[in-house]
Tab-separated table of C-alpha atoms in Angstrom:
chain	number	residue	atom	x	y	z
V	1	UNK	CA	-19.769	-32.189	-23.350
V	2	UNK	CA	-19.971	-33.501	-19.884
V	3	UNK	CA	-23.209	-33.870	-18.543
V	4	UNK	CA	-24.344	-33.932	-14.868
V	5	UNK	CA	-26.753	-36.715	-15.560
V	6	UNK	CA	-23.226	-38.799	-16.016
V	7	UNK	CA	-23.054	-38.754	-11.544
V	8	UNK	CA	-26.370	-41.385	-11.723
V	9	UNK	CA	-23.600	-43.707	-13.388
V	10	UNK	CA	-21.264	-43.099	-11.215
V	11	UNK	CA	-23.526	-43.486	-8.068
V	12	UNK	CA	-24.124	-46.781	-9.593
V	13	UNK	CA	-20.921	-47.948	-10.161
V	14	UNK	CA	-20.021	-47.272	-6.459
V	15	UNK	CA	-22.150	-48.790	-4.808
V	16	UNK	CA	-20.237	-51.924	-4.033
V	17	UNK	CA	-16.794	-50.014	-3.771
V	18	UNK	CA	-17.959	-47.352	-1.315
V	19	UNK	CA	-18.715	-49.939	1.630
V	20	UNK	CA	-15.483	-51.071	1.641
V	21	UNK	CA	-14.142	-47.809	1.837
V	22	UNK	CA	-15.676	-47.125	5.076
V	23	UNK	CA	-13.168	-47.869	8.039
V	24	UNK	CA	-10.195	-46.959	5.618
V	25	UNK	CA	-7.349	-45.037	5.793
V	26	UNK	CA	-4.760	-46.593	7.732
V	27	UNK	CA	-2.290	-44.079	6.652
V	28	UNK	CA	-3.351	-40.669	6.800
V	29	UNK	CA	-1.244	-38.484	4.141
V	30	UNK	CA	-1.889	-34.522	5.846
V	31	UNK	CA	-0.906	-31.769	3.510
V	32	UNK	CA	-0.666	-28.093	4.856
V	33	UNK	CA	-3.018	-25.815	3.260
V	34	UNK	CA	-2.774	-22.509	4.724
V	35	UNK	CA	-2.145	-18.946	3.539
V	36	UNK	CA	2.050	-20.435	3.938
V	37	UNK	CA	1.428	-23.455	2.150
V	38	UNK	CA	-0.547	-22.321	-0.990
V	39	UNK	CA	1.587	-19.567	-1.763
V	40	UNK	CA	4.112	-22.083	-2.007
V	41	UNK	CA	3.203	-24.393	-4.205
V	42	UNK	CA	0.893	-26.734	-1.801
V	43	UNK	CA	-2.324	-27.191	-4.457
V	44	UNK	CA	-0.472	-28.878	-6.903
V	45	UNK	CA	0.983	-31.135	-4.454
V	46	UNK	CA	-1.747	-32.100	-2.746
V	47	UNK	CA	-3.610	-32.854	-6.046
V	48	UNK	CA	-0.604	-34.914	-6.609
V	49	UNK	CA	-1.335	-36.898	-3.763
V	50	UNK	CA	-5.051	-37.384	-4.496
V	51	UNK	CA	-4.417	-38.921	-8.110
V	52	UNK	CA	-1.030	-41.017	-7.612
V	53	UNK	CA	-2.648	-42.327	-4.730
V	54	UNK	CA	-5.823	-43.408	-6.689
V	55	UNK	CA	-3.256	-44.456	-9.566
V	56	UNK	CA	-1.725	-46.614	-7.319
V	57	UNK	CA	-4.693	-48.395	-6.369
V	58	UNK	CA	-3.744	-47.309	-2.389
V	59	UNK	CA	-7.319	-45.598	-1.951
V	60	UNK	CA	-8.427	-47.958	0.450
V	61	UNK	CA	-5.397	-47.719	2.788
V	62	UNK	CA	-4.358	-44.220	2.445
V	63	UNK	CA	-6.553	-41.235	3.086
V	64	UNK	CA	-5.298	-37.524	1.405
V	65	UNK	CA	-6.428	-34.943	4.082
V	66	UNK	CA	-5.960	-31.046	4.487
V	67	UNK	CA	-5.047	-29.162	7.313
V	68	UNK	CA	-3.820	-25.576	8.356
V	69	UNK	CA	-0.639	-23.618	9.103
V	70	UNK	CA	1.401	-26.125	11.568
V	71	UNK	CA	4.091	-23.215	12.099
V	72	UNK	CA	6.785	-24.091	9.960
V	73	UNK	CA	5.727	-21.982	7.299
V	74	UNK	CA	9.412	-21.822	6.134
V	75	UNK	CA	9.369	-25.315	5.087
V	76	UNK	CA	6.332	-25.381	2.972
V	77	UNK	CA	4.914	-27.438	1.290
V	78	UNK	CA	4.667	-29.125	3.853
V	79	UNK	CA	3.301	-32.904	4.196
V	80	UNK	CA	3.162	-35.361	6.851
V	81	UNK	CA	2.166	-39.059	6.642
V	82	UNK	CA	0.702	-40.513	9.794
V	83	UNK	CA	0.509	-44.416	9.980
V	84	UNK	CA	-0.662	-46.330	13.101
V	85	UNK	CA	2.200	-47.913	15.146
V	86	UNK	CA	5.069	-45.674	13.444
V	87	UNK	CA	6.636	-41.844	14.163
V	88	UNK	CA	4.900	-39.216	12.066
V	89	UNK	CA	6.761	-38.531	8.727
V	90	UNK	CA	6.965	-34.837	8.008
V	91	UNK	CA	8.371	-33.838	4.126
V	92	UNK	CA	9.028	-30.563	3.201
V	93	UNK	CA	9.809	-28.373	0.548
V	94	UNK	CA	7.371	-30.704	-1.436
V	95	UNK	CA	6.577	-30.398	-5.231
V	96	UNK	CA	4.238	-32.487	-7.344
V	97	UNK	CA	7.319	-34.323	-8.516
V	98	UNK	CA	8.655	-35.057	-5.226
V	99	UNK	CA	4.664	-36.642	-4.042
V	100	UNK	CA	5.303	-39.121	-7.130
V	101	UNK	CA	8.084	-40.306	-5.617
V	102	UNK	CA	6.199	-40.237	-1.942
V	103	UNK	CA	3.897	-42.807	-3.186
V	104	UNK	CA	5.662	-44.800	-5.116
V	105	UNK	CA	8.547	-45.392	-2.401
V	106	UNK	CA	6.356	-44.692	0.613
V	107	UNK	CA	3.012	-45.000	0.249
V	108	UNK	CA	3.273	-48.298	-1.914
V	109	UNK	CA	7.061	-49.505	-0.486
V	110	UNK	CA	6.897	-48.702	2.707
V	111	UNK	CA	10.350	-46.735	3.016
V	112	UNK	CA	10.318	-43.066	3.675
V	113	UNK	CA	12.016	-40.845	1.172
V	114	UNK	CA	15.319	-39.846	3.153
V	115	UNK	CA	15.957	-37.139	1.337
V	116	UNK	CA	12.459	-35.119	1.630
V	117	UNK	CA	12.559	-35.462	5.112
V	118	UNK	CA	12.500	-32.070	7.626
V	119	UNK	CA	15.568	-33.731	8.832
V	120	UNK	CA	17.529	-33.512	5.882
V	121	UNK	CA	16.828	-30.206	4.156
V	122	UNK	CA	18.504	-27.144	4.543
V	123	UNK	CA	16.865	-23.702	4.132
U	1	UNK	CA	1.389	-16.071	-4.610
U	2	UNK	CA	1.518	-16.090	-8.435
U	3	UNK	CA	-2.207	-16.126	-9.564
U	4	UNK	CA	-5.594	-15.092	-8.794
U	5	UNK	CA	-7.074	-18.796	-8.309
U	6	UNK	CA	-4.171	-19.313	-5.107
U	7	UNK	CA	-5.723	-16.170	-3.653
U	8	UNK	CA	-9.372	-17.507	-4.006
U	9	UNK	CA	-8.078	-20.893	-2.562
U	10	UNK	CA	-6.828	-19.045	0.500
U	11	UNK	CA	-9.744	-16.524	1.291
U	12	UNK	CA	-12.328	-19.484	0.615
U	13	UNK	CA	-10.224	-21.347	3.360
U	14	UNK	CA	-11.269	-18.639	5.610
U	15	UNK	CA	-14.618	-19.774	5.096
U	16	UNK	CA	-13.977	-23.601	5.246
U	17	UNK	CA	-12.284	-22.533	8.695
U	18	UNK	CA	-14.957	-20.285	10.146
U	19	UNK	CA	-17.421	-23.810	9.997
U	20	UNK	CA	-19.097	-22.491	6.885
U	21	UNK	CA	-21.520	-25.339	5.508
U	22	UNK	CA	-22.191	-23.482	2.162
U	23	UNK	CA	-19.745	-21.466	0.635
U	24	UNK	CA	-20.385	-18.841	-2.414
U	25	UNK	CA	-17.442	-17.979	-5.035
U	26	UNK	CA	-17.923	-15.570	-7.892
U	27	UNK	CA	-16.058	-14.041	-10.602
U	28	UNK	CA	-17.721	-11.722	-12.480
U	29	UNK	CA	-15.647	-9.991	-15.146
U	30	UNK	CA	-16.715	-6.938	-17.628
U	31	UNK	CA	-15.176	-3.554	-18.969
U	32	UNK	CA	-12.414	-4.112	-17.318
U	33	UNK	CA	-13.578	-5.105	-14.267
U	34	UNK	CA	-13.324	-7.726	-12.272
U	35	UNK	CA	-15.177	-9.172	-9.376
U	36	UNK	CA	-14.610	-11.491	-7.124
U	37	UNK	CA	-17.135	-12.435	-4.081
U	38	UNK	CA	-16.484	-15.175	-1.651
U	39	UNK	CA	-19.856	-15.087	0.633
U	40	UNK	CA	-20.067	-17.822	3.482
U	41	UNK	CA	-22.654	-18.812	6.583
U	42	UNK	CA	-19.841	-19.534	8.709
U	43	UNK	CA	-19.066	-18.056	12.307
U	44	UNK	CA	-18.700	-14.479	11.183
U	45	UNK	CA	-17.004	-11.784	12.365
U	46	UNK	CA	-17.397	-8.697	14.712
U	47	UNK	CA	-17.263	-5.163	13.864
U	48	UNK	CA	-13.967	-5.247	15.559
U	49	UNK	CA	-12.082	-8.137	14.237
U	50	UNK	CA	-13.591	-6.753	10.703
U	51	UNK	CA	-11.785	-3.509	11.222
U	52	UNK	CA	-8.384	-5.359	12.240
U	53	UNK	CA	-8.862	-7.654	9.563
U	54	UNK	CA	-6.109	-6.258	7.359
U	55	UNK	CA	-3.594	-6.175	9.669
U	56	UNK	CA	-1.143	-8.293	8.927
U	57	UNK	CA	-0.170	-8.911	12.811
U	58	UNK	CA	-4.095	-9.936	13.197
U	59	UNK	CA	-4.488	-13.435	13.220
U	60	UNK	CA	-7.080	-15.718	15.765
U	61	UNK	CA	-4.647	-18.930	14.535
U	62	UNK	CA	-1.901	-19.952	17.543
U	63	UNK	CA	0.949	-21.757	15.514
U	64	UNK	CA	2.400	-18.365	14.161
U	65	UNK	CA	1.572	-14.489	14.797
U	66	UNK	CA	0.594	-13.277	11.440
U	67	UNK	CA	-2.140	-13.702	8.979
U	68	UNK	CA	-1.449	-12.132	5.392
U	69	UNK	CA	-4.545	-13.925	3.524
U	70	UNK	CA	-6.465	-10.553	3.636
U	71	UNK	CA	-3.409	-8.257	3.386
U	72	UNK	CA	-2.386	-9.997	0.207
U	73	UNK	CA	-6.018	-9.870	-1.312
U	74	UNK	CA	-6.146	-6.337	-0.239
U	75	UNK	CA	-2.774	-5.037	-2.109
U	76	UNK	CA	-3.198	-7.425	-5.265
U	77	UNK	CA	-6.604	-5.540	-5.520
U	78	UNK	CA	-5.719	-2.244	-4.727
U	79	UNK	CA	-2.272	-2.508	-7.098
U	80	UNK	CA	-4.481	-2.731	-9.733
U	81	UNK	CA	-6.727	0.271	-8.814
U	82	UNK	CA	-9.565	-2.034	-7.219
U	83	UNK	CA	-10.205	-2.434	-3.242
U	84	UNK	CA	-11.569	-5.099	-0.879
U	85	UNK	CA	-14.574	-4.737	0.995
U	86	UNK	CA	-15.866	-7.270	3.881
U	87	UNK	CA	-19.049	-7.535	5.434
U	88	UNK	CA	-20.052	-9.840	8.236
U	89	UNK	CA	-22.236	-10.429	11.238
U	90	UNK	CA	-20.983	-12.481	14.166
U	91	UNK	CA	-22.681	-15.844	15.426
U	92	UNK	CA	-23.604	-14.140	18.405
U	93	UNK	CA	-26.047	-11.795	16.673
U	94	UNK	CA	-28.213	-14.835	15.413
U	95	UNK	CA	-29.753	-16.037	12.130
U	96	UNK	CA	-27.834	-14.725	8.815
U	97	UNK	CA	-24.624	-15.297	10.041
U	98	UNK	CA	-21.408	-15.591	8.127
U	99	UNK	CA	-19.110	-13.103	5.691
U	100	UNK	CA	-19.283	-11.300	2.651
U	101	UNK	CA	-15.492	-10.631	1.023
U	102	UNK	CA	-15.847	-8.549	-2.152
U	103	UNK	CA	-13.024	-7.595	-4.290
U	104	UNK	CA	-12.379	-5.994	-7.446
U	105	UNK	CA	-9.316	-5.727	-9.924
U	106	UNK	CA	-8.929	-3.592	-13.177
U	107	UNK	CA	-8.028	-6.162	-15.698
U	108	UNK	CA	-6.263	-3.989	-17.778
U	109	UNK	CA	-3.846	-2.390	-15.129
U	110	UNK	CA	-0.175	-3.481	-15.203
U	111	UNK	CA	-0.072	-5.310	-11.770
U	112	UNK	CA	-3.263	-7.507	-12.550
U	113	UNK	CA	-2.098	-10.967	-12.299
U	114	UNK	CA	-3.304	-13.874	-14.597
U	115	UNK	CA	-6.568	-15.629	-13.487
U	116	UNK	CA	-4.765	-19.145	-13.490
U	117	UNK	CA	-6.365	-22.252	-13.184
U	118	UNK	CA	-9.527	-21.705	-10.779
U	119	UNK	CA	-10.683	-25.293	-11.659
U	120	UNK	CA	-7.794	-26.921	-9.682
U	121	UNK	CA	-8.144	-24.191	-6.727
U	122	UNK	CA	-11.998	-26.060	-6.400
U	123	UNK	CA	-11.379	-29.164	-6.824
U	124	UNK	CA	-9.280	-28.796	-3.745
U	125	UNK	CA	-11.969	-27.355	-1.802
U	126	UNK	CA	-14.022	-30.099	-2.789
U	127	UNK	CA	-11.439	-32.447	-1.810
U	128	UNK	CA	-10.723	-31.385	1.819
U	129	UNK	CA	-14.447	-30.405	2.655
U	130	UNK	CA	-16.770	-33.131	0.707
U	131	UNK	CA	-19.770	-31.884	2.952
U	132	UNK	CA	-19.631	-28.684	2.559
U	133	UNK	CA	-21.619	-27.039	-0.789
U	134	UNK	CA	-19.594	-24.981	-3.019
U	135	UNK	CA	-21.262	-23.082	-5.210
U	136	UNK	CA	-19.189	-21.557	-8.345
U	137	UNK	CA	-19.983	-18.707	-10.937
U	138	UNK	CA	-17.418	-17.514	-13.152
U	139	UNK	CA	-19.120	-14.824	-16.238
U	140	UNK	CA	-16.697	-13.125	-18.411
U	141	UNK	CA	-17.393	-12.283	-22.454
U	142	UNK	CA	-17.259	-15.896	-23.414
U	143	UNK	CA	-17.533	-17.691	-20.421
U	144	UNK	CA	-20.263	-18.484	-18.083
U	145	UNK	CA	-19.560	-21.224	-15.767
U	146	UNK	CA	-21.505	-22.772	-13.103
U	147	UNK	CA	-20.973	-25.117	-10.275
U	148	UNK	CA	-22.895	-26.286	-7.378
U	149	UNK	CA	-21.720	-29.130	-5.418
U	150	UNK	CA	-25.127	-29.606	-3.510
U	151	UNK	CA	-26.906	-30.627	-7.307
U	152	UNK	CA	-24.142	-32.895	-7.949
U	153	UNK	CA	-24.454	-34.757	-3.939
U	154	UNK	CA	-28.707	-35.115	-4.583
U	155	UNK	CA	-27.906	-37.324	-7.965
U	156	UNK	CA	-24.797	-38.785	-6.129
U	157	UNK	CA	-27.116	-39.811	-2.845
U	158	UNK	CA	-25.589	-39.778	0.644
U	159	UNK	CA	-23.160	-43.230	0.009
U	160	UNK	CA	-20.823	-41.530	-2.564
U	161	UNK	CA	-18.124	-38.953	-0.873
U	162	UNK	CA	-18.103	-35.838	-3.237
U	163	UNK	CA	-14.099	-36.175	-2.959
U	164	UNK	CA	-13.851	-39.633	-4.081
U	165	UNK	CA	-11.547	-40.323	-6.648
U	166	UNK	CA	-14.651	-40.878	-9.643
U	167	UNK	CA	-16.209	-37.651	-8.895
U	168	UNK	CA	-13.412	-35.406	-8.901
U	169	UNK	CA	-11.915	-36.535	-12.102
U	170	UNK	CA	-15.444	-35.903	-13.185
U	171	UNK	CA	-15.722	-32.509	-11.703
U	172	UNK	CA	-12.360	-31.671	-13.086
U	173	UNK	CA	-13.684	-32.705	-16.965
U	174	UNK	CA	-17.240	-31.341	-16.492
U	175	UNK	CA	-15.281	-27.974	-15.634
U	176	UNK	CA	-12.714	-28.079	-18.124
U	177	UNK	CA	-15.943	-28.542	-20.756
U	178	UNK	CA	-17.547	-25.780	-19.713
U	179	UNK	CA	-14.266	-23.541	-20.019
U	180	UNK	CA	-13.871	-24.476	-23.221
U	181	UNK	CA	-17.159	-24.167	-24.569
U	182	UNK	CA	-17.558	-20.773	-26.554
């Protein structure tokens, strides 16, 4: 059984990590969260996101954010990856699955996903 | 949407968006019955957007012209035989602030919809607004869970985000535990 008391050991094995974190987040990874994206599908993605990206070891360069409806609620899940000097990258029809793959070949390589791209789906 | 913890998600988002710094959710289930109450101390609401509320061509967002997070909550409950009911007082009318959303469900009706997995639907919460305190009660016959994030940030202390990686694996765990526990 989990207790509470186990946070005092996590406080302490932050300490060191957590300054460095500050200033982070080169790449911002922005996934829709509205009444559009969460019916569907956008909770498991985004939780995707938040533990590949920690997997990955990518914590300190890429930050997992939330935002609203952006207006394409046809295309949801949608998630957009904003990262300083380049275009905005916006993925839709996302699943868990598909933010492995984001990571992996994005996140980590540095090369978009072609084929998740608002570009290159059809409704 | 295809469970109960996606609709939670979405009316607790209402909160998150109306600046709410501490955020109530609780399921309460027995004979039947269940209730759910999402109570916040955001920006609140007058009379008149209250009364509009469940009109699906109400919505104060610009980047589309319909908002169906209330509608949906409202036909889910009353499918089942339940009903919504929202209080709130507006900003402008001072101290107390923020909005009350209570609704119910008969468990036992045909068009009551599994509870799914209301652990994930927090931890997302807790992801996107790390300051904010969440505070989570779920009783049923053989469950009584509790969460409250503002406990868990005094033993963190003010260096360690709430939505780093450590403590939400932990959160998810420490809830799963308590789920399980009979």
């Amino acid at each position: 059984m989990k207790s509470l008391a186990e946070l005092a050991a996590i406080r302490e094995q932050m300490k060191d990590k957590v300054a460095l974190r500050t200033g982070s987040g080169a790449v911002r990874v922005v996934v829709g969260m509205a009444t559009c994206g969460i019916s569907a599908g956008a909770r498991p993605v985004l939780n995707a996101f938040v533990e590949e990206v920690s997997k990955e070891g990518l914590t300190d360069k890429v930050m997992v954010t939330q935002t609203g409806c952006i207006g394409i609620c046809q295309y949801e899940p949608v998630v957009e990856v904003f990262e300083d000097g380049k275009d905005k990258v916006t993925y839709v029809k996302m699943t868990a699955e598909k933010a492995k793959r984001v990571v992996e070949e994005h996140l980590k390589g540095g090369k978009p996903v072609g084929e998740y791209l608002i570009g290159n789906t059809k409704l | 949407m295809k469970d109960l913890s996606l609709y939670i998600l979405d009316i607790a988002m209402n909160s998150v968006r109306a600046g709410a710094r501490h955020i109530e959710i609780r399921l309460e289930e027995a004979d039947h019955l269940l209730k759910l109450t999402v109570k916040d101390d955001g920006c609140g609401m007058t009379a008149q957007q209250v009364e509009r509320l469940s009109d699906p061509f109400f919505t104060t967002r610009k980047t589309r012209k319909v908002g169906l997070g209330i509608p949906f909550l409202r036909m889910l409950a009353e499918m089942t035989g339940g009903g919504v009911s929202i209080s709130s007082k507006p900003e402008s009318e001072g101290e107390g602030h923020g909005t009350e959303v209570e609704a119910t469900f008969r468990t036992d009706h045909i068009d009551f919809i599994p509870i799914g997995d209301v652990s994930e639907t927090l931890l997302t919460l807790i992801q996107g607004n790390p300051d904010t305190d969440f505070c989570f009660v779920h009783k049923a016959k053989g469950t009584d869970v509790c969460l409250d994030t503002a406990e868990m940030r005094k033993i963190l202390g003010g260096d360690v985000p709430l939505n780093s990686y450590e403590v939400l694996s932990f959160i998810r765990e420490y809830l799963r535990d308590m789920y399980d526990q009979k």
